[in-house]
PDB file of C-alpha atoms in Angstrom:
ATOM      1  CA  MET A   1     -35.072  -6.096  -3.366  1.00 51.00           C
ATOM      2  CA  LYS A   2     -32.091  -8.409  -3.725  1.00 59.00           C
ATOM      3  CA  ARG A   3     -29.669  -8.423  -0.773  1.00 64.00           C
ATOM      4  CA  TYR A   4     -25.933  -8.581  -1.326  1.00 65.00           C
ATOM      5  CA  GLN A   5     -23.011  -9.490   0.901  1.00 76.00           C
ATOM      6  CA  MET A   6     -22.208  -6.244   2.759  1.00 82.00           C
ATOM      7  CA  SER A   7     -18.807  -5.821   1.093  1.00 84.00           C
ATOM      8  CA  GLU A   8     -20.573  -6.018  -2.292  1.00 88.00           C
ATOM      9  CA  SER A   9     -23.244  -3.423  -1.477  1.00 91.00           C
ATOM     10  CA  LEU A  10     -23.463  -0.219  -3.496  1.00 90.00           C
ATOM     11  CA  PRO A  11     -22.703   2.100  -0.510  1.00 92.00           C
ATOM     12  CA  VAL A  12     -19.415   0.258   0.064  1.00 92.00           C
ATOM     13  CA  GLY A  13     -18.618   0.564  -3.637  1.00 93.00           C
ATOM     14  CA  LEU A  14     -19.309   4.292  -3.564  1.00 95.00           C
ATOM     15  CA  LEU A  15     -17.085   4.818  -0.506  1.00 95.00           C
ATOM     16  CA  LEU A  16     -14.260   2.899  -2.160  1.00 94.00           C
ATOM     17  CA  ALA A  17     -14.722   4.884  -5.399  1.00 95.00           C
ATOM     18  CA  LEU A  18     -14.525   8.112  -3.367  1.00 96.00           C
ATOM     19  CA  ALA A  19     -11.263   6.884  -1.841  1.00 94.00           C
ATOM     20  CA  GLY A  20      -9.988   5.886  -5.297  1.00 93.00           C
ATOM     21  CA  GLY A  21     -10.614   9.380  -6.679  1.00 94.00           C
ATOM     22  CA  ILE A  22      -8.946  11.005  -3.681  1.00 95.00           C
ATOM     23  CA  LEU A  23      -5.891   8.749  -3.968  1.00 94.00           C
ATOM     24  CA  ASP A  24      -5.370   9.445  -7.678  1.00 91.00           C
ATOM     25  CA  SER A  25      -5.738  13.181  -7.169  1.00 93.00           C
ATOM     26  CA  TYR A  26      -3.474  13.019  -4.112  1.00 95.00           C
ATOM     27  CA  THR A  27      -0.633  11.143  -5.807  1.00 93.00           C
ATOM     28  CA  TYR A  28      -0.767  13.263  -8.945  1.00 92.00           C
ATOM     29  CA  LEU A  29      -0.791  16.605  -7.137  1.00 93.00           C
ATOM     30  CA  ASN A  30       1.250  15.734  -4.042  1.00 92.00           C
ATOM     31  CA  ARG A  31       3.538  12.893  -4.988  1.00 92.00           C
ATOM     32  CA  GLY A  32       5.285  13.722  -8.253  1.00 88.00           C
ATOM     33  CA  GLN A  33       2.507  13.612 -10.867  1.00 88.00           C
ATOM     34  CA  VAL A  34       2.014   9.845 -10.791  1.00 86.00           C
ATOM     35  CA  PHE A  35      -1.336   8.038 -10.965  1.00 84.00           C
ATOM     36  CA  ALA A  36      -0.637   5.462  -8.289  1.00 84.00           C
ATOM     37  CA  THR A  37      -4.068   3.818  -8.505  1.00 86.00           C
ATOM     38  CA  ALA A  38      -4.513   3.844 -12.301  1.00 78.00           C
ATOM     39  CA  GLU A  39      -1.714   1.931 -13.960  1.00 88.00           C
ATOM     40  CA  THR A  40      -2.923   2.719 -17.493  1.00 88.00           C
ATOM     41  CA  GLY A  41      -2.003   6.345 -16.823  1.00 86.00           C
ATOM     42  CA  ASN A  42       1.389   5.272 -15.499  1.00 88.00           C
ATOM     43  CA  LEU A  43       2.024   3.092 -18.540  1.00 93.00           C
ATOM     44  CA  VAL A  44       1.307   6.078 -20.799  1.00 93.00           C
ATOM     45  CA  LEU A  45       3.566   8.339 -18.703  1.00 90.00           C
ATOM     46  CA  LEU A  46       6.260   5.645 -18.734  1.00 92.00           C
ATOM     47  CA  GLY A  47       6.146   5.539 -22.541  1.00 95.00           C
ATOM     48  CA  ILE A  48       6.326   9.346 -22.792  1.00 95.00           C
ATOM     49  CA  HIS A  49       9.297   9.505 -20.406  1.00 94.00           C
ATOM     50  CA  LEU A  50      11.052   6.718 -22.313  1.00 96.00           C
ATOM     51  CA  ALA A  51      10.579   8.620 -25.579  1.00 96.00           C
ATOM     52  CA  GLN A  52      11.965  11.771 -23.971  1.00 96.00           C
ATOM     53  CA  GLY A  53      14.930   9.947 -22.429  1.00 94.00           C
ATOM     54  CA  GLU A  54      13.885  10.830 -18.864  1.00 93.00           C
ATOM     55  CA  LEU A  55      15.044   7.624 -17.182  1.00 89.00           C
ATOM     56  CA  GLY A  56      14.513   8.904 -13.643  1.00 86.00           C
ATOM     57  CA  ARG A  57      10.876   9.622 -14.400  1.00 89.00           C
ATOM     58  CA  VAL A  58      10.536   6.217 -16.095  1.00 92.00           C
ATOM     59  CA  LEU A  59      11.411   4.590 -12.770  1.00 89.00           C
ATOM     60  CA  SER A  60       8.915   6.801 -10.921  1.00 87.00           C
ATOM     61  CA  CYS A  61       6.189   5.264 -13.118  1.00 89.00           C
ATOM     62  CA  LEU A  62       7.605   1.738 -13.254  1.00 93.00           C
ATOM     63  CA  PHE A  63       7.770   1.150  -9.497  1.00 93.00           C
ATOM     64  CA  PRO A  64       4.020   1.756  -8.886  1.00 93.00           C
ATOM     65  CA  ILE A  65       3.208  -0.565 -11.818  1.00 94.00           C
ATOM     66  CA  LEU A  66       5.304  -3.340 -10.283  1.00 95.00           C
ATOM     67  CA  ALA A  67       3.852  -2.666  -6.815  1.00 95.00           C
ATOM     68  CA  PHE A  68       0.337  -2.928  -8.270  1.00 94.00           C
ATOM     69  CA  ALA A  69       1.143  -6.333  -9.794  1.00 95.00           C
ATOM     70  CA  LEU A  70       2.619  -7.474  -6.470  1.00 95.00           C
ATOM     71  CA  GLY A  71      -0.518  -6.270  -4.677  1.00 93.00           C
ATOM     72  CA  VAL A  72      -2.725  -8.434  -6.906  1.00 93.00           C
ATOM     73  CA  LEU A  73      -0.551 -11.497  -6.265  1.00 93.00           C
ATOM     74  CA  THR A  74      -0.526 -10.828  -2.516  1.00 92.00           C
ATOM     75  CA  THR A  75      -4.295 -10.377  -2.361  1.00 90.00           C
ATOM     76  CA  GLU A  76      -4.970 -13.642  -4.143  1.00 89.00           C
ATOM     77  CA  GLY A  77      -2.658 -15.474  -1.758  1.00 88.00           C
ATOM     78  CA  LEU A  78      -4.284 -13.855   1.289  1.00 85.00           C
ATOM     79  CA  ARG A  79      -7.805 -14.504   0.006  1.00 85.00           C
ATOM     80  CA  ARG A  80      -7.097 -18.227  -0.206  1.00 85.00           C
ATOM     81  CA  ARG A  81      -5.626 -18.296   3.293  1.00 84.00           C
ATOM     82  CA  LEU A  82      -8.289 -16.122   4.938  1.00 82.00           C
ATOM     83  CA  SER A  83     -11.397 -17.543   3.268  1.00 78.00           C
ATOM     84  CA  SER A  84     -11.914 -20.158   5.952  1.00 76.00           C
ATOM     85  CA  GLY A  85     -11.598 -17.726   8.886  1.00 71.00           C
ATOM     86  CA  ARG A  86     -14.324 -16.497  11.244  1.00 78.00           C
ATOM     87  CA  VAL A  87     -14.388 -13.009   9.714  1.00 79.00           C
ATOM     88  CA  HIS A  88     -14.975 -12.274   6.042  1.00 82.00           C
ATOM     89  CA  TRP A  89     -11.656 -12.371   4.185  1.00 84.00           C
ATOM     90  CA  ARG A  90     -12.094  -8.783   2.911  1.00 87.00           C
ATOM     91  CA  GLN A  91     -12.099  -7.291   6.432  1.00 88.00           C
ATOM     92  CA  PRO A  92      -8.431  -7.934   7.358  1.00 86.00           C
ATOM     93  CA  ILE A  93      -7.388  -6.977   3.825  1.00 85.00           C
ATOM     94  CA  LEU A  94      -9.233  -3.653   4.103  1.00 87.00           C
ATOM     95  CA  ALA A  95      -7.694  -3.084   7.547  1.00 90.00           C
ATOM     96  CA  ALA A  96      -4.228  -3.631   6.035  1.00 87.00           C
ATOM     97  CA  GLU A  97      -5.034  -1.108   3.293  1.00 89.00           C
ATOM     98  CA  CYS A  98      -6.042   1.461   5.908  1.00 93.00           C
ATOM     99  CA  LEU A  99      -2.824   0.833   7.834  1.00 95.00           C
ATOM    100  CA  VAL A 100      -0.684   1.406   4.729  1.00 93.00           C
ATOM    101  CA  ILE A 101      -2.531   4.663   3.974  1.00 94.00           C
ATOM    102  CA  LEU A 102      -1.882   5.756   7.554  1.00 96.00           C
ATOM    103  CA  VAL A 103       1.842   5.097   7.022  1.00 97.00           C
ATOM    104  CA  VAL A 104       1.769   7.145   3.784  1.00 96.00           C
ATOM    105  CA  SER A 105       0.307  10.132   5.661  1.00 96.00           C
ATOM    106  CA  PHE A 106       3.495  10.300   7.746  1.00 95.00           C
ATOM    107  CA  LEU A 107       5.873  10.244   4.763  1.00 96.00           C
ATOM    108  CA  PRO A 108       6.995  13.813   4.048  1.00 94.00           C
ATOM    109  CA  GLN A 109       6.682  15.116   0.510  1.00 93.00           C
ATOM    110  CA  GLY A 110       9.774  15.160  -1.680  1.00 92.00           C
ATOM    111  CA  ASP A 111      12.364  12.411  -1.415  1.00 92.00           C
ATOM    112  CA  LEU A 112       9.855   9.829  -0.142  1.00 94.00           C
ATOM    113  CA  ASP A 113       7.231  10.403  -2.868  1.00 94.00           C
ATOM    114  CA  ALA A 114       8.354   7.277  -4.740  1.00 92.00           C
ATOM    115  CA  LEU A 115       7.817   5.154  -1.632  1.00 95.00           C
ATOM    116  CA  ALA A 116       4.400   6.732  -1.040  1.00 95.00           C
ATOM    117  CA  ASN A 117       3.370   5.972  -4.629  1.00 93.00           C
ATOM    118  CA  VAL A 118       4.556   2.368  -4.378  1.00 95.00           C
ATOM    119  CA  LEU A 119       2.587   1.853  -1.155  1.00 96.00           C
ATOM    120  CA  ILE A 120      -0.556   3.432  -2.615  1.00 95.00           C
ATOM    121  CA  ALA A 121      -0.263   1.384  -5.816  1.00 94.00           C
ATOM    122  CA  PHE A 122       0.060  -1.754  -3.707  1.00 94.00           C
ATOM    123  CA  THR A 123      -3.051  -0.894  -1.666  1.00 92.00           C
ATOM    124  CA  SER A 124      -4.927   0.065  -4.822  1.00 92.00           C
ATOM    125  CA  ALA A 125      -4.275  -3.401  -6.191  1.00 93.00           C
ATOM    126  CA  ILE A 126      -5.551  -4.892  -2.941  1.00 90.00           C
ATOM    127  CA  GLN A 127      -8.719  -2.804  -3.248  1.00 90.00           C
ATOM    128  CA  ILE A 128      -9.408  -3.542  -6.887  1.00 91.00           C
ATOM    129  CA  GLU A 129      -8.683  -7.260  -6.491  1.00 90.00           C
ATOM    130  CA  SER A 130     -10.763  -7.626  -3.315  1.00 91.00           C
ATOM    131  CA  PHE A 131     -13.791  -5.550  -4.341  1.00 91.00           C
ATOM    132  CA  ARG A 132     -14.819  -6.446  -7.871  1.00 90.00           C
ATOM    133  CA  LYS A 133     -18.608  -6.390  -7.738  1.00 90.00           C
ATOM    134  CA  PHE A 134     -21.223  -4.078  -6.204  1.00 90.00           C
ATOM    135  CA  ALA A 135     -24.990  -4.600  -6.265  1.00 88.00           C
ATOM    136  CA  GLY A 136     -24.539  -7.303  -8.885  1.00 86.00           C
ATOM    137  CA  CYS A 137     -22.411  -5.124 -11.188  1.00 90.00           C
ATOM    138  CA  GLY A 138     -18.776  -5.944 -11.837  1.00 92.00           C
ATOM    139  CA  CYS A 139     -16.865  -2.687 -11.530  1.00 92.00           C
ATOM    140  CA  ALA A 140     -13.613  -1.087 -10.384  1.00 91.00           C
ATOM    141  CA  THR A 141     -13.258   1.571  -7.692  1.00 91.00           C
ATOM    142  CA  THR A 142      -9.791   2.918  -8.513  1.00 89.00           C
ATOM    143  CA  MET A 143     -10.271   3.566 -12.240  1.00 89.00           C
ATOM    144  CA  CYS A 144     -13.298   4.344 -14.386  1.00 90.00           C
ATOM    145  CA  THR A 145     -12.785   3.443 -18.048  1.00 91.00           C
ATOM    146  CA  GLY A 146     -14.484   0.054 -17.690  1.00 93.00           C
ATOM    147  CA  ASN A 147     -17.236   1.537 -15.529  1.00 95.00           C
ATOM    148  CA  LEU A 148     -17.939   4.210 -18.138  1.00 95.00           C
ATOM    149  CA  ARG A 149     -18.094   1.592 -20.892  1.00 96.00           C
ATOM    150  CA  SER A 150     -20.480  -0.552 -18.842  1.00 97.00           C
ATOM    151  CA  ALA A 151     -22.647   2.466 -18.045  1.00 96.00           C
ATOM    152  CA  ALA A 152     -22.967   3.395 -21.729  1.00 97.00           C
ATOM    153  CA  ASP A 153     -23.568  -0.231 -22.740  1.00 97.00           C
ATOM    154  CA  ASN A 154     -26.359  -0.656 -20.173  1.00 97.00           C
ATOM    155  CA  LEU A 155     -27.806   2.768 -20.970  1.00 97.00           C
ATOM    156  CA  TYR A 156     -28.141   1.738 -24.608  1.00 97.00           C
ATOM    157  CA  ALA A 157     -29.819  -1.537 -23.627  1.00 97.00           C
ATOM    158  CA  GLY A 158     -32.169   0.333 -21.321  1.00 96.00           C
ATOM    159  CA  LEU A 159     -33.179   3.072 -23.743  1.00 96.00           C
ATOM    160  CA  ALA A 160     -33.046   1.301 -27.114  1.00 96.00           C
ATOM    161  CA  LEU A 161     -34.095  -2.187 -26.033  1.00 94.00           C
ATOM    162  CA  HIS A 162     -36.417  -1.121 -23.179  1.00 94.00           C
ATOM    163  CA  ASP A 163     -34.452  -3.237 -20.689  1.00 96.00           C
ATOM    164  CA  ALA A 164     -35.386  -1.791 -17.272  1.00 95.00           C
ATOM    165  CA  PRO A 165     -32.768  -3.769 -15.268  1.00 95.00           C
ATOM    166  CA  ALA A 166     -30.099  -2.446 -17.649  1.00 97.00           C
ATOM    167  CA  LEU A 167     -31.145   1.132 -16.823  1.00 96.00           C
ATOM    168  CA  LEU A 168     -30.725   0.349 -13.140  1.00 95.00           C
ATOM    169  CA  ARG A 169     -27.254  -1.095 -13.803  1.00 96.00           C
ATOM    170  CA  ALA A 170     -26.362   1.997 -15.852  1.00 97.00           C
ATOM    171  CA  SER A 171     -27.337   4.226 -12.928  1.00 96.00           C
ATOM    172  CA  ARG A 172     -25.117   2.184 -10.594  1.00 95.00           C
ATOM    173  CA  TYR A 173     -22.118   2.430 -12.888  1.00 96.00           C
ATOM    174  CA  LEU A 174     -22.671   6.153 -13.397  1.00 97.00           C
ATOM    175  CA  SER A 175     -22.949   6.713  -9.640  1.00 97.00           C
ATOM    176  CA  VAL A 176     -19.561   5.018  -9.120  1.00 96.00           C
ATOM    177  CA  VAL A 177     -18.012   7.200 -11.859  1.00 96.00           C
ATOM    178  CA  LEU A 178     -19.552  10.370 -10.417  1.00 97.00           C
ATOM    179  CA  VAL A 179     -18.393   9.611  -6.877  1.00 97.00           C
ATOM    180  CA  PHE A 180     -14.892   8.828  -8.179  1.00 96.00           C
ATOM    181  CA  VAL A 181     -14.788  12.274  -9.814  1.00 96.00           C
ATOM    182  CA  LEU A 182     -16.078  13.885  -6.611  1.00 97.00           C
ATOM    183  CA  GLY A 183     -13.250  12.107  -4.785  1.00 96.00           C
ATOM    184  CA  ALA A 184     -10.738  13.597  -7.226  1.00 95.00           C
ATOM    185  CA  VAL A 185     -12.211  17.065  -6.615  1.00 97.00           C
ATOM    186  CA  ALA A 186     -12.086  16.560  -2.852  1.00 96.00           C
ATOM    187  CA  GLY A 187      -8.529  15.263  -3.130  1.00 94.00           C
ATOM    188  CA  ALA A 188      -7.444  18.352  -5.063  1.00 95.00           C
ATOM    189  CA  PHE A 189      -8.822  20.700  -2.409  1.00 95.00           C
ATOM    190  CA  LEU A 190      -7.523  18.598   0.464  1.00 93.00           C
ATOM    191  CA  THR A 191      -3.995  18.360  -0.893  1.00 91.00           C
ATOM    192  CA  GLN A 192      -3.797  22.145  -1.040  1.00 90.00           C
ATOM    193  CA  ALA A 193      -4.867  22.422   2.578  1.00 92.00           C
ATOM    194  CA  LEU A 194      -3.343  19.343   4.200  1.00 93.00           C
ATOM    195  CA  ALA A 195      -0.414  18.313   1.969  1.00 92.00           C
ATOM    196  CA  GLU A 196       0.632  14.685   2.679  1.00 92.00           C
ATOM    197  CA  LYS A 197      -1.963  14.350   5.461  1.00 94.00           C
ATOM    198  CA  ALA A 198      -4.804  14.676   2.912  1.00 94.00           C
ATOM    199  CA  VAL A 199      -4.585  10.932   2.294  1.00 95.00           C
ATOM    200  CA  LEU A 200      -6.024  10.301   5.765  1.00 94.00           C
ATOM    201  CA  LEU A 201      -9.550  11.005   4.478  1.00 91.00           C
ATOM    202  CA  CYS A 202      -9.353   7.692   2.632  1.00 89.00           C
TER     203      CYS A 202
END
């Protein structure tokens, strides 16, 4: 069995997908109906709010999009600086993500929702930019459209072309999608019980 760098192992990918599902559910239900980890959803909401002339809601979608872009730029800069260190460059980046989520848990709901969404979008970008591959499969842990496409593509290759490795890849992609959905379910229940503190599970 092929061994992968620990941060690229499937269990790590599944844990990050769980966190991604929780965060999307959390921000949508608790922080003003924004998908802070999935910017495609925010771009759609931004377009709808523009069409309806709701400029305040346009900004609530625009800020997480900009924070996500900034998070990608920041991660790339940090990766280059930290790559020569004694610890793997993903470890301090993941620690920073955890710290930001801790800060979000102390932001009360209401007036500070926009700040919470910006911080979560920023950390989501860090996560998606830092963790791109698990068990040899390139996938995302904060959104699932690409994972679903890859699962279906590999499933076809496995079933129609009798490609056994493709079936294994399909199962990995599907497991990430399933765990993401389970995270969204858990996030929905947790937000009802714990309000802004629900994010701490991540």
